[in-house]
Coordinates of C-alpha atoms in Angstrom, one line a residue:
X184 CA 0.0 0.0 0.0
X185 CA 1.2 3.8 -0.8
X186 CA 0.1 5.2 2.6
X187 CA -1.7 8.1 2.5
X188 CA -1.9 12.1 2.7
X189 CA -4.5 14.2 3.4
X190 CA -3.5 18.0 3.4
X191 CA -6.7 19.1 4.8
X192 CA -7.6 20.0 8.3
X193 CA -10.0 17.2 9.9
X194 CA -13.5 18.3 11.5
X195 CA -13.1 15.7 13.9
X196 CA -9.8 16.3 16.6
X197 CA -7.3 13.7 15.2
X198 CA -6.6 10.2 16.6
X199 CA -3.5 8.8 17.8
X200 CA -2.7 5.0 17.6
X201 CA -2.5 3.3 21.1
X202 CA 1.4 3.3 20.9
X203 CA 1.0 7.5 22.1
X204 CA 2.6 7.0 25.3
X205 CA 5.8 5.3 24.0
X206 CA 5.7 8.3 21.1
X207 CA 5.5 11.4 23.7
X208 CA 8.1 9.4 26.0
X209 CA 10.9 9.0 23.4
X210 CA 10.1 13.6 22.9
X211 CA 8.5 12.4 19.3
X212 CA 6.9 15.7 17.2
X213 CA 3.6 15.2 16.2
X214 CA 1.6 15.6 13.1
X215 CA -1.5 15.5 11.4
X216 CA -1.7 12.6 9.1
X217 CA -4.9 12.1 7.7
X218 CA -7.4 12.6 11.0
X219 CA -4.2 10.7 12.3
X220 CA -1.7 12.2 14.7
X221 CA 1.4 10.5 14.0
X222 CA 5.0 11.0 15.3
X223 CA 6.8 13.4 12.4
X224 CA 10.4 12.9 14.0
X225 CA 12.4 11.4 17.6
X226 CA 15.4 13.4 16.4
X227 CA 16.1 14.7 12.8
X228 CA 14.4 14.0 9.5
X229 CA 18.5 13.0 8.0
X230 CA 19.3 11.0 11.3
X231 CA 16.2 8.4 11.1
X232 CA 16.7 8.2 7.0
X233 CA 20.3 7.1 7.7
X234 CA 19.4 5.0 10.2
X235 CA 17.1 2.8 7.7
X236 CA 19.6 3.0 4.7
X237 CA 22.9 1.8 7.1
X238 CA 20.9 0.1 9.8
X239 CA 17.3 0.1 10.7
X240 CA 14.3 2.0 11.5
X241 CA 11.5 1.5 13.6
X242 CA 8.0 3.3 12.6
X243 CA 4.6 3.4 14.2
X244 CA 2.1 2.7 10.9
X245 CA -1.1 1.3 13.1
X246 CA -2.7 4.0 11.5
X247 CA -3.0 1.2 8.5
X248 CA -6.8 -0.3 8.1
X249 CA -7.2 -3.9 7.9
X250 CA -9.9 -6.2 6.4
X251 CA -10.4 -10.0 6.5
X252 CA -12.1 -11.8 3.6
X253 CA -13.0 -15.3 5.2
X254 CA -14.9 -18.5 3.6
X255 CA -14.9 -20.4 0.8
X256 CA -15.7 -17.9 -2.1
X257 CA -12.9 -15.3 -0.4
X258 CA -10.7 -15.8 -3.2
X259 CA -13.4 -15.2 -5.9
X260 CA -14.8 -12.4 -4.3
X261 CA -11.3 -10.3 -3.6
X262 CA -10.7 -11.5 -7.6
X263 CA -14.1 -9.4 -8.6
X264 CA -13.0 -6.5 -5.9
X265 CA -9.6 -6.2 -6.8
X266 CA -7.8 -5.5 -10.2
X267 CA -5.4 -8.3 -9.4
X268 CA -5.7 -11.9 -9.0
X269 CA -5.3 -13.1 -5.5
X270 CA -7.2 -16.7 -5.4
X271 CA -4.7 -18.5 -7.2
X272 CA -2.3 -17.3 -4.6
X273 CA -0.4 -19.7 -2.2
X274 CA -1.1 -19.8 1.7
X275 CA 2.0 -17.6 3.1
X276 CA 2.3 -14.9 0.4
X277 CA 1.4 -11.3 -0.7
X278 CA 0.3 -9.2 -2.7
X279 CA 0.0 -5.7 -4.1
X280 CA -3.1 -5.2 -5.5
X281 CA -5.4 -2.1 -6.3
X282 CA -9.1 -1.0 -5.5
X283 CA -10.7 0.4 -8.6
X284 CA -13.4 2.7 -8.9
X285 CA -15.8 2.0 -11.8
X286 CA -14.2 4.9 -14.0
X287 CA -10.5 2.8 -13.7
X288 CA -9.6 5.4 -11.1
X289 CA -7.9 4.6 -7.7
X290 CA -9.7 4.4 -4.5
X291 CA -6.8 3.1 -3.0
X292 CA -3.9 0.5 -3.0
X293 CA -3.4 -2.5 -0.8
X294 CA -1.4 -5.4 0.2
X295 CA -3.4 -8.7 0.1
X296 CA -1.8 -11.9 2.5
X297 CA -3.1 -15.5 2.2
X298 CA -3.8 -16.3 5.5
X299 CA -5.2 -19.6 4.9
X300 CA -6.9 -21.1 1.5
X301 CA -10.0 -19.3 3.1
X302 CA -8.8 -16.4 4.4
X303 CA -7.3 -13.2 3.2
X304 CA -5.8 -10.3 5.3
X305 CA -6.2 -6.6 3.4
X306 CA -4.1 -3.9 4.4
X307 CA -5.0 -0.7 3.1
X308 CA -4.2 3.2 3.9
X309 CA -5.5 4.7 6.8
X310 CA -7.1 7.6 5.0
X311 CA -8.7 5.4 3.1
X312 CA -10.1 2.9 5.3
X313 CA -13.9 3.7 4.5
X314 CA -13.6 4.4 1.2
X315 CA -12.2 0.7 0.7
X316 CA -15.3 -0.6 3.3
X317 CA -18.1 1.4 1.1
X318 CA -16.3 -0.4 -2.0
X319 CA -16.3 -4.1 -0.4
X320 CA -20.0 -3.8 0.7
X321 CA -21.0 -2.3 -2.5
X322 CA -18.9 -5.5 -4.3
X323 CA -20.2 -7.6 -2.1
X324 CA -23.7 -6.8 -3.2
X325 CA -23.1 -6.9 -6.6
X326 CA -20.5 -10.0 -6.9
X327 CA -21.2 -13.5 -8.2
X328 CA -20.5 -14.9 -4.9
X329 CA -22.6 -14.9 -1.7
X330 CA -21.0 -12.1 0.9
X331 CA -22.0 -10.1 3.4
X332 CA -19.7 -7.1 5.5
X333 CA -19.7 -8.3 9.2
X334 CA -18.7 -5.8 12.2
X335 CA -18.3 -8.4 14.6
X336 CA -14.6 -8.3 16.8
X337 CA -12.2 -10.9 15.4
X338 CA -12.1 -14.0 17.9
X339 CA -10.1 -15.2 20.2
X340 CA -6.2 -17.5 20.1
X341 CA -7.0 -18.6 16.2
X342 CA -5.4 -15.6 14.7
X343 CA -7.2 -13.3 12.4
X344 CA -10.3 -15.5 12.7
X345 CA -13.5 -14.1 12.6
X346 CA -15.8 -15.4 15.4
X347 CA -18.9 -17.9 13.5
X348 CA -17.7 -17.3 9.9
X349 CA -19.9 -19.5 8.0
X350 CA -17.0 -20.7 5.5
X351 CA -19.9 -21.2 2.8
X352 CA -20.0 -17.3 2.5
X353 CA -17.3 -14.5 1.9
X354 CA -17.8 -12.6 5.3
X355 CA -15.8 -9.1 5.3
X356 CA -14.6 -8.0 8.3
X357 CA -12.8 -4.4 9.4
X358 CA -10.6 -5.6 11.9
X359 CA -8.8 -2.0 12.1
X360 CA -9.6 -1.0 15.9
X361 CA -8.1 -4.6 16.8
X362 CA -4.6 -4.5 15.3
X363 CA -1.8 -2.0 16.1
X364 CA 1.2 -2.6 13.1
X365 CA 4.7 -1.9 13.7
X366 CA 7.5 -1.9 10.7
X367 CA 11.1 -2.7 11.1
X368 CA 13.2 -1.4 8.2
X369 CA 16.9 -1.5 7.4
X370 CA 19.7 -3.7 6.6
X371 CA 19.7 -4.9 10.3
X372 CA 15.6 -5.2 10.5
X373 CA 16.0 -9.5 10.3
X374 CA 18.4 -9.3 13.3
X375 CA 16.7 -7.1 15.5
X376 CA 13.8 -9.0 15.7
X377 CA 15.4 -12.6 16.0
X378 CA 17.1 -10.8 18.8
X379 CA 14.0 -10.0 20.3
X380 CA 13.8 -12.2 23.2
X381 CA 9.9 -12.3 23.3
X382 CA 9.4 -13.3 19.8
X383 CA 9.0 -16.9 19.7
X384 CA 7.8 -19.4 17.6
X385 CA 8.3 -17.7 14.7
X386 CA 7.4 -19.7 11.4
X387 CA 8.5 -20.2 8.7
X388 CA 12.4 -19.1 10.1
X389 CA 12.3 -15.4 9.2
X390 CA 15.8 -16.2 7.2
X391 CA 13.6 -18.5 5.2
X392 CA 11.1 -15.8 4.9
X393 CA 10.9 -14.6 1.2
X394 CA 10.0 -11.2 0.3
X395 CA 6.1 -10.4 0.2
X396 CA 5.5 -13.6 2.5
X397 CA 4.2 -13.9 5.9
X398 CA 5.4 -15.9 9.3
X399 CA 3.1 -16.6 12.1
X400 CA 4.8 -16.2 15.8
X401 CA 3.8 -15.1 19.4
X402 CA 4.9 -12.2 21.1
X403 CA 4.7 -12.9 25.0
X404 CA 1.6 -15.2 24.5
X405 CA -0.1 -13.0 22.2
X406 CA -0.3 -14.2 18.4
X407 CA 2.3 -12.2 16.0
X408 CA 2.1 -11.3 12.2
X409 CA 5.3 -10.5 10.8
X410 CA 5.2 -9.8 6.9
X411 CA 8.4 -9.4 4.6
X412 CA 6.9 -6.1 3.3
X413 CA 7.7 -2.4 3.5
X414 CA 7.5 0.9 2.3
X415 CA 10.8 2.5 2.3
X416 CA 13.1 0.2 -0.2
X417 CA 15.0 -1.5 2.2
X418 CA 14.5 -5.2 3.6
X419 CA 12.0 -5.0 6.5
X420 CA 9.4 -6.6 8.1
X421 CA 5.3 -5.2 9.4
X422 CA 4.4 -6.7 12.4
X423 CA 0.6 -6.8 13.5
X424 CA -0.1 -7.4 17.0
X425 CA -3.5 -7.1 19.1
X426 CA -3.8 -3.3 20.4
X427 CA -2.6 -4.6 24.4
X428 CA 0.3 -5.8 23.1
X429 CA 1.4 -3.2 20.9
X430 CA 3.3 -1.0 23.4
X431 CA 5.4 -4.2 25.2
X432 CA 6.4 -5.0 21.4
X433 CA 7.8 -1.7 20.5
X434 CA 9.7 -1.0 23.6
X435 CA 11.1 -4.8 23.2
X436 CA 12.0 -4.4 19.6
X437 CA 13.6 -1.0 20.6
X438 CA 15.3 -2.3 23.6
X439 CA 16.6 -5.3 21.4
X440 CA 17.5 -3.2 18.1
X441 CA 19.3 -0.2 19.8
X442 CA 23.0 -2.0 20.0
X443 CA 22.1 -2.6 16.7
X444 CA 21.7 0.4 15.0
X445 CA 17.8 0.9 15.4
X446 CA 16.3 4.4 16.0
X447 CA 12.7 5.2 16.3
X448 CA 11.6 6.8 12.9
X449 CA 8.9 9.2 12.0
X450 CA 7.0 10.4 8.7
X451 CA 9.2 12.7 8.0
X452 CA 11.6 10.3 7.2
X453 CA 9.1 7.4 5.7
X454 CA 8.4 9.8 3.0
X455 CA 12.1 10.7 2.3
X456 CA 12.5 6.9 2.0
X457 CA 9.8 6.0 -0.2
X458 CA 10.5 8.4 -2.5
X459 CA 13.9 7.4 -3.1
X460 CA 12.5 4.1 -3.7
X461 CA 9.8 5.1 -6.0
X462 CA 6.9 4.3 -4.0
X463 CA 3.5 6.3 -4.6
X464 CA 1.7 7.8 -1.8
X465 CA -2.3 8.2 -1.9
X466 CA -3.0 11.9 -2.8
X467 CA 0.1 12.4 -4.1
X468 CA 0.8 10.3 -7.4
X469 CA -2.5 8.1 -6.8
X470 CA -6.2 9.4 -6.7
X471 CA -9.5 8.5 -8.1
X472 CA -8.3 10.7 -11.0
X473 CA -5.6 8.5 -11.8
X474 CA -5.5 4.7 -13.7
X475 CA -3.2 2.5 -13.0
X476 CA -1.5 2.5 -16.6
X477 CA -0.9 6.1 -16.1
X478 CA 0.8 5.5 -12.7
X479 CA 3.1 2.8 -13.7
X480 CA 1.0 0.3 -11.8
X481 CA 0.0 -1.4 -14.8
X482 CA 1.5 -4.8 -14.1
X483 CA -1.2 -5.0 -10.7
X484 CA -4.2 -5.6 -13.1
X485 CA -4.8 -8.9 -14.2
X486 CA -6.5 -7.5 -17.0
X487 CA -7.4 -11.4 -18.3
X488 CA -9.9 -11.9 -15.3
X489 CA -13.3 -12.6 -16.2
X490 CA -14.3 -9.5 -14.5
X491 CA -13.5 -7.0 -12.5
X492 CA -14.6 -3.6 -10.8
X493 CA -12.8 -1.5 -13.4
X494 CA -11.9 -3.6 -15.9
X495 CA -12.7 -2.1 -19.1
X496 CA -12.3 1.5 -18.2
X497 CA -10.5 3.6 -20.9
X498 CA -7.3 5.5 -20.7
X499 CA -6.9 8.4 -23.0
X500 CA -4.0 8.4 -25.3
X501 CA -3.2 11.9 -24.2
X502 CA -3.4 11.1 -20.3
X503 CA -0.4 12.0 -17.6
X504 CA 1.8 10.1 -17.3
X505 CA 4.5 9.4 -13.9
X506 CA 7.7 10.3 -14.4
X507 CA 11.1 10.2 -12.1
X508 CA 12.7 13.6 -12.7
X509 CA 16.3 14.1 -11.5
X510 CA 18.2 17.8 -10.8
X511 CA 21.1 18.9 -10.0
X512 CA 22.3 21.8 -6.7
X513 CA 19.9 21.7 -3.7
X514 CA 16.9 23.3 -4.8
X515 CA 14.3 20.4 -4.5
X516 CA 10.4 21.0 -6.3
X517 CA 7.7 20.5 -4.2
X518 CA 4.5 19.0 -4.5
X519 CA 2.1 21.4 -6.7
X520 CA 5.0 22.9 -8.7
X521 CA 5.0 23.1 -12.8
X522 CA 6.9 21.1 -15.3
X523 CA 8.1 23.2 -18.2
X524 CA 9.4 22.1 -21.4
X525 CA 11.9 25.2 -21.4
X526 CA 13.6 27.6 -19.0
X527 CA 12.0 30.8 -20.5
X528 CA 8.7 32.5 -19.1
X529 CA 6.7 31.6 -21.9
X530 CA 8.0 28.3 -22.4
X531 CA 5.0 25.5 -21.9
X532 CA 3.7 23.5 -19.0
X533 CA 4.1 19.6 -19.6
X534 CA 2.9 19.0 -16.0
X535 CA 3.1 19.1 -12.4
X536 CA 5.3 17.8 -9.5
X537 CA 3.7 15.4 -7.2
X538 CA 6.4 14.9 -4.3
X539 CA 10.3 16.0 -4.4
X540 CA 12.9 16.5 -2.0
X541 CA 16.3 17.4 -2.0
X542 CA 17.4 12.9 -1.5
X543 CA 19.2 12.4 1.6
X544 CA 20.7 9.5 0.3
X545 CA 21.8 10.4 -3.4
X546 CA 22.4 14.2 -2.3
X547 CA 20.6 15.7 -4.9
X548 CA 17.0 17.0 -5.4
X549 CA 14.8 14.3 -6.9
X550 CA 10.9 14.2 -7.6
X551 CA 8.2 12.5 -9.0
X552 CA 5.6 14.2 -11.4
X553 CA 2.7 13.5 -14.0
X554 CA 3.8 14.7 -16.9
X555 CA 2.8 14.7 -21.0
X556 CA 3.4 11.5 -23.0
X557 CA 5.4 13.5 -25.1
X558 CA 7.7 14.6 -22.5
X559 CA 7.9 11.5 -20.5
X560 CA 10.4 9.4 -22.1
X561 CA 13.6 9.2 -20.4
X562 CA 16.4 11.6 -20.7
X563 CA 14.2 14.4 -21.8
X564 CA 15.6 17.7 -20.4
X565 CA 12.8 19.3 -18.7
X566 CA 12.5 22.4 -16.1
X567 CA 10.5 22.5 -12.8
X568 CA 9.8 26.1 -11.5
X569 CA 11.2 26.5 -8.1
X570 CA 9.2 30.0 -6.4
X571 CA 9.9 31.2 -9.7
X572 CA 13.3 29.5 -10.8
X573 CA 13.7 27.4 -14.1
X574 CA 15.2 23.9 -12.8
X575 CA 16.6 21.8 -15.2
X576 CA 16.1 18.3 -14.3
X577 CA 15.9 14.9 -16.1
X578 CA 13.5 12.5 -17.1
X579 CA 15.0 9.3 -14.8
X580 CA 14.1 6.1 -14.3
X581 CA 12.0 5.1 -11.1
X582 CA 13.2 3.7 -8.3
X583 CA 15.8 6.5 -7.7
X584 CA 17.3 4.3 -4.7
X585 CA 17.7 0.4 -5.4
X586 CA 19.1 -1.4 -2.3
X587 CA 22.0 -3.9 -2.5
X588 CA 20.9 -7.2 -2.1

């Protein structure tokens, strides 16, 4: 999933996860994150993006929303709600998928995990978290299986189990106020946790673990999700956890990690990270307004499915396109800035930045922007205005930051 971004004030007073305690007790800053208030730094924005590049980070994302599709027709159901295909997926694995709207656009993208051959965790963006359940209820409505969106609480030791599922329908539940989810990410992320005392039981053997796979485990008697997945290019791991448990975990994995290299991390430097890998965020480079083709995404829709919410939906020739664009100096564009074809005044605007920062890692500005088809391909010389400074900067490749492996 891209996480998400909302820029606007909520009515409501923002939430903060249950880890809030731990947050204002290591002096985190605080921001607004879509209704959320989430920790923006411990330290400095370059201290916690080092840390994950040469060690590891350790980030609070229980703002995440989670769904479980459970029963038989699960597979078939998230096949018709999703523009990927998930049921021929094996027990222990993951996915990146996408929830379309009718129009192609993006209501929002997730990471799907067989949980067992009738049971599917989805993780999707906090900001999005009832836009995806209107979608799910509306599918499951509508789809050629028999479902039905439960509310119930998620039962007892059998882990992400919902309580009386009849297996003989596709229930849907939003487990989100059960779950806190903690990431681990960094070179070291693997060691920290196997040095965390409390973890046991994990399996498969996390060095067995491929990427976008799962291990069950127990973290001081309560069950233990731990994913291979991330957000910020380097090896890591998500670990959900019941809410009570959430706050032991972090100060174990922190207490554990520290001799190691590991440093609480904050959004600040999650989005640093994720752009340098190439990663969308929600509001920024995805939208409604966008289709997956125009986002690069187009190898998450299994476009031979029989059907599919979305499938169909045309792309105009003439449509954005997302483009890495590379610069030179230390003058960075910004979200909402123009793309020009040329450095003078009345040259024309090919399109718009949708995040940029000066890269902490490369040491030179870098951004991401829809731009023209005819001034996407790579190498073209283009110019971002910077408060009213001609930029040049390069059409480049995405990911801007590829780890070692």
């Amino acid at each position: 999933m891209s996480e998400t971004h909302d820029d606007q004030t909520p009515a409501e007073p923002a939430t903060y996860t249950s880890l809030r305690d731990v947050h204002e007790a290591l002096g985190a800053a605080f921001t607004d994150f879509g209704g959320w208030m989430m920790p923006v730094r411990y330290t400095s924005d370059l201290a916690e993006h080092h840390a994950v590049r040469q060690a590891a980070g350790l980030f609070d994302i229980s703002h995440m929303a989670e769904f479980i599709v459970e029963g038989e027709p699960a597979g078939a159901f998230l096949d018709y709600a999703l523009a990927g295909r998930v049921s021929t997926m094996r027990v222990g694995k993951a996915k990146y998928s996408l929830v379309l709207a009718e129009t192609g656009g993006i209501v929002d993208d997730v990471i799907v995990y067989r949980v067992a051959d009738d049971r599917f965790l989805v993780i999707a963006n906090a900001g999005n978290r009832d836009a995806v359940a209107a979608a799910f209820a509306e599918r499951a409505a509508e789809a050629p299986v028999a479902s039905v969106f439960r509310s119930a609480r998620v039962a007892g030791d059998a882990f992400l189990r919902i309580d009386g599922a009849d297996p003989q329908v596709a229930t849907i539940e939003d487990a989100s106020d059960e779950f806190a989810l903690i990431a681990v990410q960094g070179p070291v992320a693997r060691s920290v946790i196997e040095a965390t005392a409390a973890i046991t039981g994990v399996a498969p053997a996390l060095d067995e673990l491929g990427y976008y796979a799962w291990s069950a485990a127990s973290f001081a008697g309560s069950p233990l999700f731990i994913a291979r997945t991330g957000y910020t290019g380097e090896d890591g791991f998500e670990l959900l956890v019941p809410q009570a448990a959430a706050s032991g975990l972090w100060n174990a994995l922190l207490d554990a990690g520290r001799p190691l290299g590991l440093v609480p991390a904050g959004l600040a430097a999650r989005d640093t990270l994720r752009l340098e890998a190439g990663m969308p965020l929600y509001g920024h480079e995805l939208s409604l307004e966008v289709a997956p083709a125009q986002a690069g995404l187009g190898r998450a829709v299994a476009a031979d499915k029989d059907d599919f919410v979305g499938k169909g939906a045309a792309v105009p020739a003439d449509a954005p396109v997302l483009v890495g664009l590379a610069a030179e100096g230390r003058r960075a564009g910004r979200a909402g800035y123009g793309v020009f074809v040329g450095a003078d005044a009345d040259a024309a605007r090919v399109g718009e930045i949708t995040s940029g920062a000066l890269s902490p890692t490369l040491g030179h500005p870098i951004a991401m922007a829809y731009v023209t088809p005819a001034a996407s391909a790579e190498d073209t010389q283009l110019y971002i205005d910077v408060r009213g400074k001609r930029i040049p900067a390069t059409v480049t490749p995405l990911p801007f930051y590829r780890r070692k492996k």
